[in-house]
Amino acid sequence: MIRLYLKIALRNLWKNKTSSIINIVGLAVGLSACLLLLLYVNYEWNFDRQYKDADKIYQVMTNFQDASGKITSTGSSPGNGIAMAIKSKIPEVDAITRIAGGNESLIANQQNGFRKVDLFADPEILKIFNYEFIVGNPDIALNAPNAVVLTEETAKLLFGTTDVLDKTVKYANKTDLKVTGVIKDPPTNTLLGFDYLMPWSFYQTIDEEAKNPGWGNFSFLAIAKVNNSSKLDLINAKVKKLFNENYTEQRNENFLFPFADTHLYGKFLNGKSIGGDIDRIYLFVALAFGILLIACINFMNMTTAKSERRAKEVGIRKTIGATRASLITQFLTEAMILTTVAVLIALTIVEASLPMFNNLLGIEIKINYSNISYWLGILSVALLTTLMAGIYPALYLSSFNPIQILKKRSARAKLVPFNLRQVLVVSQFCFSIVLMIATLVIYKQIQFIKNRPVGYHINLLAEMPQNGELYDKFELFKEQLLRTGAVISVNQTSQSMSHVSNWFYGLKWPDMEKQGEEIVFNRLQTQYDLAKTNGIQILAGRDFSKSFASDTAGVLLSSTAVRIMKLKDPVGKSVILFDNKLKIIGVFKDFLWESPYRSGKPMIINFSKIHGGNINMRLNPANSLSRNIELISKVTKSINPQFPVEVKMVDELYAAKLQSEKILGILANLFGGIAILISCMGLYGLVAYSAEQRTKELGVRRVLGASVANIEPAFFIFSENGIGGCLYWCSACLLSDEQVADGI
């Protein structure tokens, strides 16, 4: 019986080649779009879920509180002392690690040197995350201060092989480290991506805050692994007490939050997660199945549009004893064959377009063909498509009354009191129009954020990392750079202007109220020519100047800081920062240093010659960009030859903050266009079939004198039967729609 169904199905599909091709192409395009979106959704959903015991891994978060205990905000960096307190006092936590770094720094051997992403952590990180070691022992790999663990890619980049145990690399062109392990490259969908991993004991030798952690500073991450996730409430009850037991100047509380949920549920309100990027995931799932639904609607429309052709077949088969169930099976078999061909084509399209898709979104999605879950997913989508596309046509065509059919009466079965095909066509285009509107809204939102005042001049502002000799020879570098004419101003800061993140408590000022102890400030450290180089707006006072020797003990406050501190005429007043008495010399207008969607928070900028890390350069507008970069590179290489030259434009760094919206806009544009294309293909198929069915009508009208111009308006008006009857009476034709239908 199955063989007979297949034979009849193949004959019918071959007989109706045009509609079959349209159905296959429509389904293939819809399926490929759906699969690409679902692959992206799977990539986002599995962020940090690929580790063993991922459900037991938690990140230590901080709820900042006011004097009454009300939670004012939630941060991902806890007090620097919390990790060791948890380790010693919470037995339910099996392992905990402090984590720092995540920056590009130089790692080299005698022949090669590259700037790769570093990471510092306690040895317990290898117990929390099950990194797969190619060589080395994870139990001792980070025990020695001079140890380093390389990823597979980094090892091959430096040495051409992974057999590099006990070989030596140089960190930041200063410290020799011994390779104690090589691990498989971490997945790209993780918040803790790195190219090489170093022990915390080494980090303590190069960072004073790591050596002497203070509870009032919030610089490092802390990741814990618990022995029983069902005891999380008990663990959190203990963790919440630790901060205030060790630090009395501010009320705070720490808590453990599932690390795997941080990416998608990282938005907090009143200390509780209220979602985050998970909303985009829901949107993309809806978009994926919406496009698939449009493709299935095309199939339904094309199949039911051929109902007149199939009516006689159905009538004869019912007359000789065919049951409705057998007819439904027959039509579902046809749908299954079309879907199978479409799935094969869709898989080919996905495989061919995946590199371009990855490049477009800046991600790395790979298809693991050996994973049975992938094939089960493909099979599920294929079966769903078969049912969605074939069930209504099967029910519709199998419901024809054989007596009416054989008497040449209308074969339409009144399953519903309205023309469902017309409803489906309208639904298709409604969905497409919604996608067009959504795309426009996303575009407008991105443009609004892009055009929002940043607070400093990002155009022609460049920055580069302050590595190697650029620390000790900064003044020489600045002098030579100005002499070349490539820049008009140079400045040194502790961090990039586009991402300042150095939170602290404990700033004191005259007449400070009790609530002042609750304020968390962000700090940037700099030298001279800050305003001249970066273009921040000084509202009162002045910038740091060499003309005033006392400016080395000066600070600048943001306008938000002045308002929150309730200072009147702040210039000239003193503040105490980490037991150092400093003088306020200026007030600057808030600038966007974090997310472009958040309002300004209090910031303090203090003078420091030793805390560098980033060099800001205002490029000379009289030269071309390429000429300026060429001159900067030449000077940098002459002073700091061991490090590669990396000049970044600040406007591009700011644009990177909109990556999430960029991806949303790209996907909405791309797949919105695909949805419209599929809808138009279905409409073309219906019109083409309508033209074929009405050949006799058009011939009669032309014989009676109707011109092409007379016929065209009528031809595109859909009649009640949904196939394309004529409701238009031209001057040369006296035939009604009913007469044409009867073959007159």
XYZ file of C-alpha atoms in Angstrom:
744
model
C 0.000 0.000 0.000
C 2.810 2.407 0.882
C 4.438 1.643 -2.456
C 1.194 2.533 -4.226
C 0.898 5.796 -2.275
C 4.439 6.740 -3.248
C 3.876 5.892 -6.919
C 0.671 7.975 -7.128
C 2.323 10.846 -5.219
C 5.344 10.932 -7.544
C 3.104 10.864 -10.629
C 1.023 13.784 -9.342
C 4.101 15.802 -8.420
C 5.657 15.180 -11.834
C 2.423 16.107 -13.566
C 2.265 19.465 -11.742
C 5.911 20.474 -12.106
C 5.444 24.236 -11.700
C 3.522 24.078 -8.463
C 5.805 21.313 -7.151
C 8.914 23.424 -7.813
C 7.336 26.465 -6.161
C 6.373 24.349 -3.152
C 9.825 22.781 -2.868
C 11.687 26.094 -3.232
C 9.351 27.855 -0.795
C 9.688 25.100 1.789
C 13.476 24.866 1.294
C 13.991 28.606 1.780
C 11.651 28.653 4.779
C 13.295 25.608 6.345
C 16.836 26.930 5.820
C 15.887 30.270 7.399
C 14.219 28.451 10.287
C 17.213 26.163 10.823
C 19.704 29.054 10.751
C 17.699 30.951 13.337
C 17.328 27.874 15.524
C 21.090 27.259 15.307
C 21.655 30.813 16.507
C 19.101 30.357 19.294
C 20.842 27.120 20.338
C 24.201 28.946 20.334
C 22.864 31.679 22.625
C 20.909 29.312 24.859
C 23.961 27.108 25.509
C 26.165 29.931 26.777
C 28.228 28.373 29.599
C 25.976 25.292 29.735
C 28.464 22.954 28.081
C 30.534 22.390 31.215
C 30.175 19.306 33.364
C 27.951 20.022 36.387
C 27.017 23.388 34.888
C 23.986 23.445 37.188
C 26.343 23.560 40.196
C 28.419 26.514 38.972
C 27.475 29.946 40.332
C 28.723 33.493 40.059
C 29.018 35.636 43.184
C 26.926 38.789 42.709
C 26.520 41.895 44.863
C 23.365 43.753 45.864
C 24.282 47.332 46.752
C 22.041 48.721 49.514
C 21.230 52.062 51.071
C 21.095 52.751 54.816
C 17.572 51.346 55.093
C 18.603 48.089 53.426
C 16.868 48.850 50.121
C 18.682 47.377 47.124
C 19.805 50.163 44.785
C 21.632 48.087 42.137
C 23.208 44.705 41.437
C 26.781 44.163 40.284
C 28.663 41.183 38.875
C 31.956 42.026 40.625
C 31.736 41.322 44.378
C 34.008 42.801 47.035
C 37.555 41.615 46.448
C 37.635 39.784 49.775
C 34.449 37.735 49.385
C 35.949 34.737 47.571
C 38.338 33.777 50.351
C 35.651 34.382 52.984
C 33.294 31.974 51.214
C 36.087 29.410 50.854
C 36.830 29.414 54.583
C 33.310 29.742 56.005
C 30.874 28.013 53.613
C 31.533 24.241 53.588
C 28.741 23.673 51.034
C 30.964 25.354 48.419
C 33.384 22.782 47.012
C 35.574 25.248 45.106
C 35.766 28.968 44.404
C 38.078 31.019 42.211
C 38.865 34.675 41.771
C 39.111 35.758 38.146
C 40.781 38.793 36.582
C 42.178 39.765 33.210
C 40.312 39.194 29.997
C 42.532 41.728 28.214
C 44.762 41.352 25.197
C 48.384 41.177 26.288
C 51.618 40.068 24.679
C 52.711 36.448 24.940
C 55.794 35.344 23.056
C 58.520 32.777 22.650
C 61.915 33.494 21.159
C 60.578 33.614 17.602
C 56.935 34.710 17.757
C 54.877 37.158 19.777
C 51.141 37.804 19.688
C 48.592 39.835 21.617
C 46.126 37.295 22.961
C 43.435 37.313 25.657
C 44.811 36.575 29.119
C 43.070 35.307 32.247
C 44.215 35.004 35.861
C 42.533 32.639 38.309
C 43.043 30.485 41.367
C 43.917 26.816 40.669
C 40.343 25.891 41.636
C 39.170 27.144 38.233
C 40.316 23.800 36.793
C 38.048 21.995 39.266
C 35.064 24.209 38.454
C 35.331 24.101 34.662
C 36.201 20.765 33.092
C 38.653 22.071 30.476
C 39.959 19.155 28.421
C 43.732 18.859 28.811
C 45.694 17.732 25.770
C 48.941 17.666 27.763
C 49.571 18.441 31.432
C 48.013 17.596 34.756
C 45.002 19.746 35.789
C 45.636 18.982 39.473
C 48.965 20.849 39.528
C 48.907 22.968 36.355
C 48.369 26.306 38.169
C 50.131 25.587 41.440
C 53.416 27.351 40.608
C 53.477 31.183 40.295
C 55.372 31.006 36.992
C 52.964 28.528 35.339
C 50.837 29.129 32.265
C 48.209 26.991 30.543
C 47.787 27.570 26.800
C 44.820 26.835 24.610
C 45.392 24.547 21.645
C 45.186 27.427 19.165
C 47.680 29.552 21.104
C 50.137 26.665 21.465
C 50.070 25.996 17.730
C 50.369 29.709 16.996
C 53.497 30.028 19.142
C 55.171 26.654 18.593
C 53.338 24.969 15.732
C 52.430 22.016 17.963
C 50.673 21.162 21.227
C 53.643 19.173 22.520
C 54.978 22.163 24.437
C 55.056 20.975 28.064
C 57.791 22.729 30.115
C 58.629 25.135 27.310
C 59.049 28.822 28.157
C 56.993 31.808 27.047
C 57.382 35.456 27.989
C 54.421 37.443 29.350
C 54.233 41.161 28.486
C 57.885 41.003 27.437
C 58.843 40.913 31.125
C 58.224 37.604 32.878
C 59.195 34.099 31.811
C 56.469 31.506 32.370
C 56.659 27.722 32.032
C 53.967 25.932 30.056
C 52.325 23.422 32.399
C 49.395 22.415 30.222
C 47.567 22.749 26.914
C 43.765 22.555 26.789
C 41.232 22.267 24.029
C 40.038 25.681 22.863
C 37.195 26.884 25.122
C 33.836 27.278 23.371
C 33.120 30.664 21.862
C 29.751 30.915 23.599
C 31.190 31.534 27.047
C 31.648 34.630 29.184
C 35.133 33.447 30.212
C 36.919 33.202 26.892
C 40.714 33.282 26.960
C 43.812 32.233 25.030
C 46.079 31.529 27.980
C 45.522 31.077 31.712
C 47.866 32.126 34.530
C 47.726 31.493 38.292
C 46.419 34.028 40.811
C 49.697 33.839 42.710
C 51.401 35.395 39.677
C 48.719 38.060 39.362
C 49.390 39.125 42.944
C 52.937 40.048 41.949
C 51.772 42.483 39.269
C 48.608 43.952 40.834
C 48.556 45.555 44.272
C 44.790 45.141 44.696
C 45.112 41.392 44.195
C 47.911 41.225 46.740
C 45.985 43.247 49.331
C 42.289 42.750 48.509
C 39.925 45.315 49.994
C 36.235 44.781 50.607
C 35.469 48.284 49.372
C 36.877 47.584 45.904
C 34.952 45.657 43.253
C 37.463 44.585 40.608
C 37.421 40.786 40.350
C 34.905 38.107 39.487
C 34.281 35.164 41.786
C 32.959 31.821 40.490
C 31.929 29.019 42.861
C 30.947 25.379 42.536
C 28.572 23.989 45.168
C 28.224 20.366 46.166
C 24.415 20.393 46.083
C 22.475 22.977 44.092
C 19.265 22.134 45.987
C 20.838 23.788 49.057
C 21.257 27.122 47.278
C 18.888 28.990 49.613
C 20.828 27.755 52.642
C 24.138 28.722 51.029
C 22.877 32.186 50.078
C 21.587 32.765 53.598
C 25.171 32.311 54.823
C 26.799 34.229 51.960
C 24.584 37.306 52.472
C 26.025 37.877 55.957
C 29.702 37.801 54.997
C 30.112 41.262 53.480
C 28.727 43.222 56.426
C 30.573 41.013 58.896
C 33.874 42.039 57.296
C 33.129 45.578 56.093
C 31.070 47.957 58.211
C 31.339 51.177 56.211
C 28.683 50.111 53.738
C 25.658 47.792 53.726
C 25.837 45.190 50.991
C 24.946 41.575 50.467
C 26.384 38.929 48.196
C 24.516 36.008 46.677
C 25.161 33.145 44.284
C 23.533 33.294 40.860
C 23.616 30.465 38.267
C 26.574 31.166 36.017
C 24.834 29.612 32.997
C 21.973 32.123 33.386
C 24.184 35.207 33.492
C 24.217 35.698 29.721
C 20.468 35.546 29.151
C 19.071 36.572 32.548
C 21.630 39.172 33.609
C 19.234 42.091 34.145
C 18.334 42.730 37.794
C 15.791 44.865 39.602
C 15.572 45.003 43.395
C 18.080 42.178 43.568
C 16.009 39.801 41.419
C 16.626 38.716 37.849
C 14.014 40.196 35.494
C 15.327 38.736 32.254
C 17.744 40.182 29.747
C 18.792 38.805 26.357
C 16.328 35.924 26.767
C 13.712 38.275 25.271
C 15.672 38.308 22.014
C 15.789 34.508 22.054
C 12.005 34.350 22.320
C 11.788 36.806 19.434
C 14.073 34.737 17.202
C 12.179 31.522 17.979
C 8.943 33.253 16.993
C 10.617 34.581 13.828
C 11.947 31.118 12.917
C 8.607 29.367 13.172
C 6.811 32.379 11.675
C 8.888 32.037 8.496
C 8.308 28.288 8.468
C 4.578 28.913 8.865
C 4.623 31.268 5.863
C 6.296 28.569 3.767
C 3.676 26.052 4.916
C 0.870 28.491 4.087
C 2.282 28.689 0.558
C 2.072 24.915 0.327
C -1.524 24.898 1.577
C -2.557 27.602 -0.864
C -0.940 25.954 -3.859
C -2.395 22.543 -2.980
C -5.938 23.740 -2.333
C -5.798 25.963 -5.429
C -5.470 22.759 -7.493
C -8.609 21.369 -5.899
C -10.586 21.486 -9.185
C -7.945 19.306 -10.860
C -7.907 16.782 -8.024
C -11.694 16.790 -7.463
C -12.478 14.197 -10.135
C -9.678 11.959 -8.876
C -11.083 12.146 -5.352
C -14.636 11.480 -6.585
C -13.670 8.391 -8.582
C -11.514 6.968 -5.812
C -14.287 7.447 -3.262
C -16.787 5.851 -5.662
C -14.696 2.693 -6.008
C -14.373 2.391 -2.246
C -11.483 4.583 -1.068
C -11.933 5.787 2.497
C -11.230 9.315 3.670
C -8.386 8.004 5.829
C -6.661 6.479 2.788
C -7.042 9.751 0.865
C -5.589 11.733 3.780
C -2.658 9.316 3.848
C -2.176 9.797 0.109
C -2.059 13.600 0.323
C 0.195 13.531 3.409
C 2.530 11.229 1.491
C 2.797 13.851 -1.253
C 3.513 16.493 1.373
C 6.136 14.245 2.957
C 7.952 13.728 -0.353
C 8.039 17.452 -1.039
C 9.205 18.158 2.510
C 11.968 15.541 2.298
C 13.342 17.093 -0.883
C 13.010 20.572 0.662
C 14.868 19.453 3.822
C 17.789 18.121 1.768
C 17.990 21.393 -0.161
C 17.648 23.391 3.075
C 20.541 21.501 4.699
C 22.696 22.289 1.677
C 21.746 25.975 1.888
C 22.486 26.085 5.638
C 25.890 24.445 5.238
C 26.831 26.776 2.372
C 25.624 29.964 4.075
C 26.840 29.248 7.625
C 30.334 30.810 7.161
C 28.775 33.990 5.805
C 26.172 33.945 8.598
C 28.915 33.631 11.236
C 30.909 36.436 9.681
C 27.847 38.665 9.489
C 27.030 38.276 13.187
C 30.588 37.977 14.469
C 29.969 34.584 16.080
C 31.098 30.999 15.508
C 28.347 28.431 15.033
C 29.405 24.916 14.121
C 27.184 21.971 13.221
C 28.115 18.815 15.056
C 26.912 16.120 12.671
C 27.841 13.398 15.118
C 25.437 14.810 17.698
C 22.199 12.842 17.632
C 20.347 15.821 19.120
C 21.020 17.787 15.925
C 19.468 15.093 13.739
C 16.529 14.702 16.096
C 15.993 18.440 15.812
C 16.088 18.281 12.006
C 13.664 15.350 12.001
C 11.305 17.160 14.371
C 11.265 20.285 12.191
C 10.707 18.145 9.072
C 7.773 16.264 10.650
C 6.305 19.510 11.945
C 6.589 21.008 8.464
C 4.920 17.975 6.900
C 1.982 18.223 9.296
C 1.675 22.014 9.064
C 1.887 22.038 5.282
C -0.061 18.879 4.500
C -2.786 18.395 7.089
C -5.193 21.096 5.908
C -4.908 20.263 2.167
C -5.346 16.575 3.031
C -8.488 17.252 5.057
C -9.768 19.715 2.452
C -9.290 17.521 -0.626
C -10.457 14.325 1.050
C -13.751 15.967 2.095
C -15.105 16.413 -1.459
C -18.557 14.927 -2.100
C -18.238 12.397 -4.966
C -21.868 12.896 -6.123
C -21.447 16.645 -6.541
C -18.099 16.169 -8.239
C -19.331 13.673 -10.792
C -22.380 15.879 -11.515
C -19.892 18.702 -12.262
C -21.097 20.837 -9.421
C -18.844 22.871 -7.162
C -16.312 20.598 -5.566
C -15.533 22.924 -2.680
C -16.165 21.466 0.725
C -17.595 23.947 3.166
C -15.379 23.033 6.096
C -15.423 26.622 7.332
C -17.882 29.481 6.628
C -15.167 31.595 4.942
C -12.435 31.149 2.363
C -9.501 29.935 4.463
C -7.011 30.333 1.640
C -7.668 34.058 1.453
C -7.240 34.292 5.228
C -3.905 32.497 4.965
C -2.661 34.826 2.206
C -3.642 37.880 4.249
C -1.942 36.368 7.317
C 1.240 35.846 5.325
C 1.509 39.450 4.315
C 0.425 40.730 7.737
C 3.344 38.840 9.258
C 5.701 40.204 6.605
C 4.486 43.760 7.201
C 4.967 43.333 10.970
C 8.558 42.269 10.283
C 9.084 45.345 8.088
C 7.734 47.631 10.825
C 9.860 45.885 13.477
C 12.941 46.308 11.298
C 12.217 50.016 10.921
C 11.733 50.432 14.687
C 15.021 48.634 15.412
C 16.805 50.816 12.854
C 15.375 53.974 14.425
C 16.392 52.793 17.897
C 19.961 52.107 16.817
C 20.176 55.493 15.081
C 18.855 57.219 18.204
C 21.462 55.578 20.428
C 24.233 56.205 17.884
C 23.319 59.880 17.699
C 22.993 60.274 21.465
C 25.611 62.743 22.805
C 28.531 60.722 24.139
C 29.887 63.509 26.314
C 33.304 63.633 24.660
C 34.546 63.912 21.070
C 34.875 60.381 19.692
C 35.576 61.399 16.091
C 39.298 61.371 15.258
C 40.002 60.026 18.749
C 42.234 56.958 18.773
C 43.647 54.822 21.542
C 46.284 52.149 21.966
C 47.369 49.897 24.857
C 50.254 51.210 26.931
C 52.561 48.221 26.826
C 56.228 47.594 27.412
C 58.453 50.658 27.083
C 55.461 52.945 26.620
C 55.040 52.966 30.421
C 58.468 54.316 31.338
C 58.997 56.310 28.139
C 55.538 57.836 27.818
C 56.793 61.440 27.839
C 59.332 60.632 25.117
C 56.651 58.863 23.090
C 54.315 61.842 23.508
C 56.985 64.333 22.466
C 57.983 62.400 19.334
C 54.377 61.779 18.359
C 53.500 65.471 18.562
C 56.585 66.297 16.515
C 55.421 64.097 13.621
C 52.161 66.032 13.241
C 50.088 62.843 13.335
C 48.347 63.981 16.512
C 47.519 67.297 18.117
C 47.242 65.974 21.674
C 48.193 62.876 23.666
C 46.990 61.696 27.065
C 47.418 58.663 29.348
C 44.553 57.014 31.287
C 44.207 53.890 33.403
C 41.430 52.524 31.193
C 39.750 53.083 27.855
C 37.331 56.008 27.828
C 34.743 53.694 26.299
C 34.861 51.266 29.232
C 35.797 52.680 32.630
C 35.160 50.120 35.354
C 36.869 50.673 38.719
C 34.262 50.804 41.465
C 35.053 51.787 45.040
C 33.565 52.927 48.346
C 34.958 55.261 50.952
C 35.269 58.710 49.351
C 34.884 61.405 52.018
C 34.214 65.133 51.721
C 33.307 68.107 53.976
C 29.825 68.068 55.500
C 29.224 64.552 54.160
C 25.895 63.137 55.279
C 25.557 59.622 56.625
C 24.078 58.487 53.289
C 27.313 59.519 51.598
C 28.938 56.327 52.828
C 26.580 54.361 50.566
C 27.692 55.986 47.317
C 29.705 53.809 44.952
C 31.997 55.828 42.691
C 33.727 54.902 39.468
C 37.327 56.018 39.112
C 39.549 56.917 36.169
C 43.223 57.830 36.637
C 44.961 60.116 34.189
C 47.671 62.689 33.480
C 47.713 66.064 31.753
C 45.709 67.094 28.651
C 42.687 64.927 29.399
C 40.095 67.457 28.235
C 42.196 68.608 25.281
C 42.703 65.059 24.012
C 39.389 63.388 24.768
C 37.151 66.409 24.505
C 35.309 66.046 27.806
C 33.486 69.239 28.738
C 34.749 71.086 31.821
C 31.760 72.771 33.485
C 33.643 74.448 36.319
C 37.302 74.836 37.203
C 39.902 73.418 34.857
C 41.763 70.330 33.668
C 45.040 69.067 35.152
C 47.841 71.436 34.181
C 51.642 71.430 34.408
C 51.409 75.082 35.408
C 50.113 74.033 38.826
C 52.387 71.641 40.709
C 49.612 70.962 43.227
C 47.487 69.332 40.494
C 49.264 66.048 41.172
C 47.030 65.965 44.273
C 43.942 67.117 42.401
C 40.730 65.458 41.274
C 37.909 66.083 38.810
C 34.308 65.223 39.681
C 31.461 64.437 37.295
C 28.347 66.600 37.448
C 26.398 63.599 38.749
C 28.943 63.099 41.531
C 28.639 66.765 42.556
C 24.851 66.502 42.617
C 24.794 63.270 44.640
C 27.446 64.588 47.054
C 25.317 67.759 47.465
C 28.348 70.006 47.010
C 27.893 73.721 46.386
C 30.808 75.485 44.677
C 32.894 72.279 44.754
C 36.009 73.724 43.090
C 38.656 74.279 45.731
C 37.173 71.906 48.285
C 38.953 68.776 49.484
C 38.053 65.108 49.419
C 39.751 62.109 51.011
C 40.419 59.193 48.669
C 41.975 56.107 50.287
C 43.412 58.257 53.122
C 44.878 60.757 50.636
C 43.670 64.338 50.837
C 42.971 65.642 47.336
C 41.707 68.977 46.042
C 38.800 69.370 43.614
C 40.105 71.414 40.687
C 37.250 70.915 38.215
C 33.834 69.517 37.384
C 33.193 67.766 34.061
C 30.005 66.866 32.238
C 28.999 63.197 32.407
C 30.105 61.078 29.474
C 29.000 57.621 28.325
C 31.609 55.205 29.625
C 29.397 52.161 30.140
C 26.219 51.138 28.350
C 24.705 53.789 26.047
C 21.302 52.847 27.525
C 22.158 53.830 31.094
C 22.273 57.239 32.711
C 25.475 58.629 34.149
C 26.756 57.433 37.527
C 29.132 59.320 39.836
C 32.737 59.362 38.646
C 35.971 60.751 39.999
C 39.136 61.323 37.947
C 42.387 61.620 39.863
C 45.905 62.406 38.710
C 48.377 59.512 38.516
C 51.601 59.065 36.595
C 52.030 55.411 37.531
C 48.569 54.036 36.764
C 48.600 53.911 32.984
C 47.337 51.285 30.611
C 45.774 53.269 27.796
C 47.090 56.032 25.525
C 44.569 58.435 23.972
C 45.441 60.397 20.835
C 43.594 63.219 19.114
C 44.448 62.736 15.432
C 45.421 65.603 13.190
C 42.452 66.375 10.894
C 44.814 67.902 8.322
C 46.222 64.455 7.490
C 44.496 61.390 6.137
C 43.655 58.649 8.617
C 46.066 56.208 6.974
C 48.890 58.782 7.130
C 48.275 59.416 10.828
C 48.257 55.680 11.607
C 51.447 55.203 9.611
C 53.274 57.912 11.574
C 51.978 56.630 14.929
C 53.115 53.094 14.073
C 56.574 54.309 13.087
C 57.124 56.148 16.375
C 55.678 53.281 18.432
C 57.907 50.689 16.777
C 61.012 52.812 17.370
C 60.321 53.049 21.125
C 58.514 49.749 21.777
C 59.688 47.269 19.098
C 58.760 44.134 21.070
C 55.014 44.804 20.964
C 52.678 44.928 17.961
C 51.104 48.300 17.222
C 47.356 48.330 17.828
C 45.602 51.612 17.148
C 41.834 51.567 17.658
C 39.331 54.249 16.775
C 37.099 55.171 19.717
C 34.031 55.664 17.507
C 34.356 52.005 16.454
C 34.686 50.906 20.092
C 31.544 52.860 20.921
C 29.719 51.285 17.971
C 30.675 47.853 19.368
C 28.476 48.610 22.376
C 25.513 48.320 20.013
C 26.447 44.791 18.924
C 23.303 43.271 20.429
C 21.060 45.696 18.538
C 23.169 45.269 15.419
C 22.569 41.508 15.452
C 18.872 42.072 16.056
C 18.694 44.504 13.135
C 20.633 42.203 10.794
C 18.440 39.211 11.574
C 15.236 41.222 11.311
C 16.318 42.643 7.931
C 17.586 39.362 6.546
C 14.794 37.069 7.621
C 12.115 39.701 7.162
C 13.215 39.882 3.524
C 13.107 36.089 3.282
C 9.556 36.071 4.679
C 8.455 38.616 2.080
C 10.200 36.635 -0.679
C 8.416 33.423 0.329
C 5.068 35.238 0.476
C 5.611 36.671 -2.999
C 6.538 33.231 -4.343
C 3.253 31.859 -3.034
C 1.322 34.757 -4.510
C 3.058 34.240 -7.851
C 2.123 30.567 -7.769
C -1.535 31.380 -7.138
C -1.636 33.985 -9.905
C 0.145 31.656 -12.351
C -2.308 28.873 -11.582
C -5.210 31.314 -11.898
C -3.952 32.379 -15.321
C -3.733 28.752 -16.411
C -7.269 28.024 -15.222
C -8.746 31.034 -16.989
C -7.259 30.513 -20.439
C -10.720 29.915 -21.981
C -12.174 32.989 -20.260
C -9.385 35.241 -21.531
C -9.772 33.836 -25.057
C -13.519 34.549 -25.065
C -13.007 38.101 -23.810
C -10.330 38.838 -26.409
C -12.559 37.433 -29.206
C -15.349 39.744 -28.058
C -13.012 42.744 -28.304
C -11.505 43.219 -24.868
C -8.014 44.693 -24.863
C -5.192 43.743 -22.523
C -5.800 47.001 -20.636
C -9.466 46.036 -20.143
C -8.608 42.572 -18.811
C -5.701 43.407 -16.496
C -7.719 45.240 -13.801
C -10.231 42.414 -13.637
C -7.685 39.657 -13.656
C -6.081 40.593 -10.342
C -9.332 40.903 -8.366
C -9.861 37.792 -6.312
C -13.320 36.301 -6.471
C -15.083 34.377 -3.759
C -13.577 31.056 -4.825
C -10.083 32.377 -4.176
C -8.670 31.248 -7.540
C -9.008 34.519 -9.376
C -12.470 34.897 -10.901
C -13.498 38.139 -12.599
C -15.762 40.651 -10.899
C -14.997 43.273 -13.495
C -17.380 43.770 -16.498
C -15.546 45.337 -19.407
C -17.385 47.141 -22.195
C -16.584 44.410 -24.719
C -17.689 41.483 -22.538
C -21.213 40.639 -21.337
C -20.260 37.431 -19.537
C -20.677 37.101 -15.801
C -18.299 35.173 -13.583
C -20.817 32.355 -13.234
C -21.175 32.005 -17.004
C -17.436 31.826 -17.455
C -17.240 29.176 -14.721
C -19.864 27.100 -16.534
C -17.688 27.102 -19.673
C -19.823 29.482 -21.807
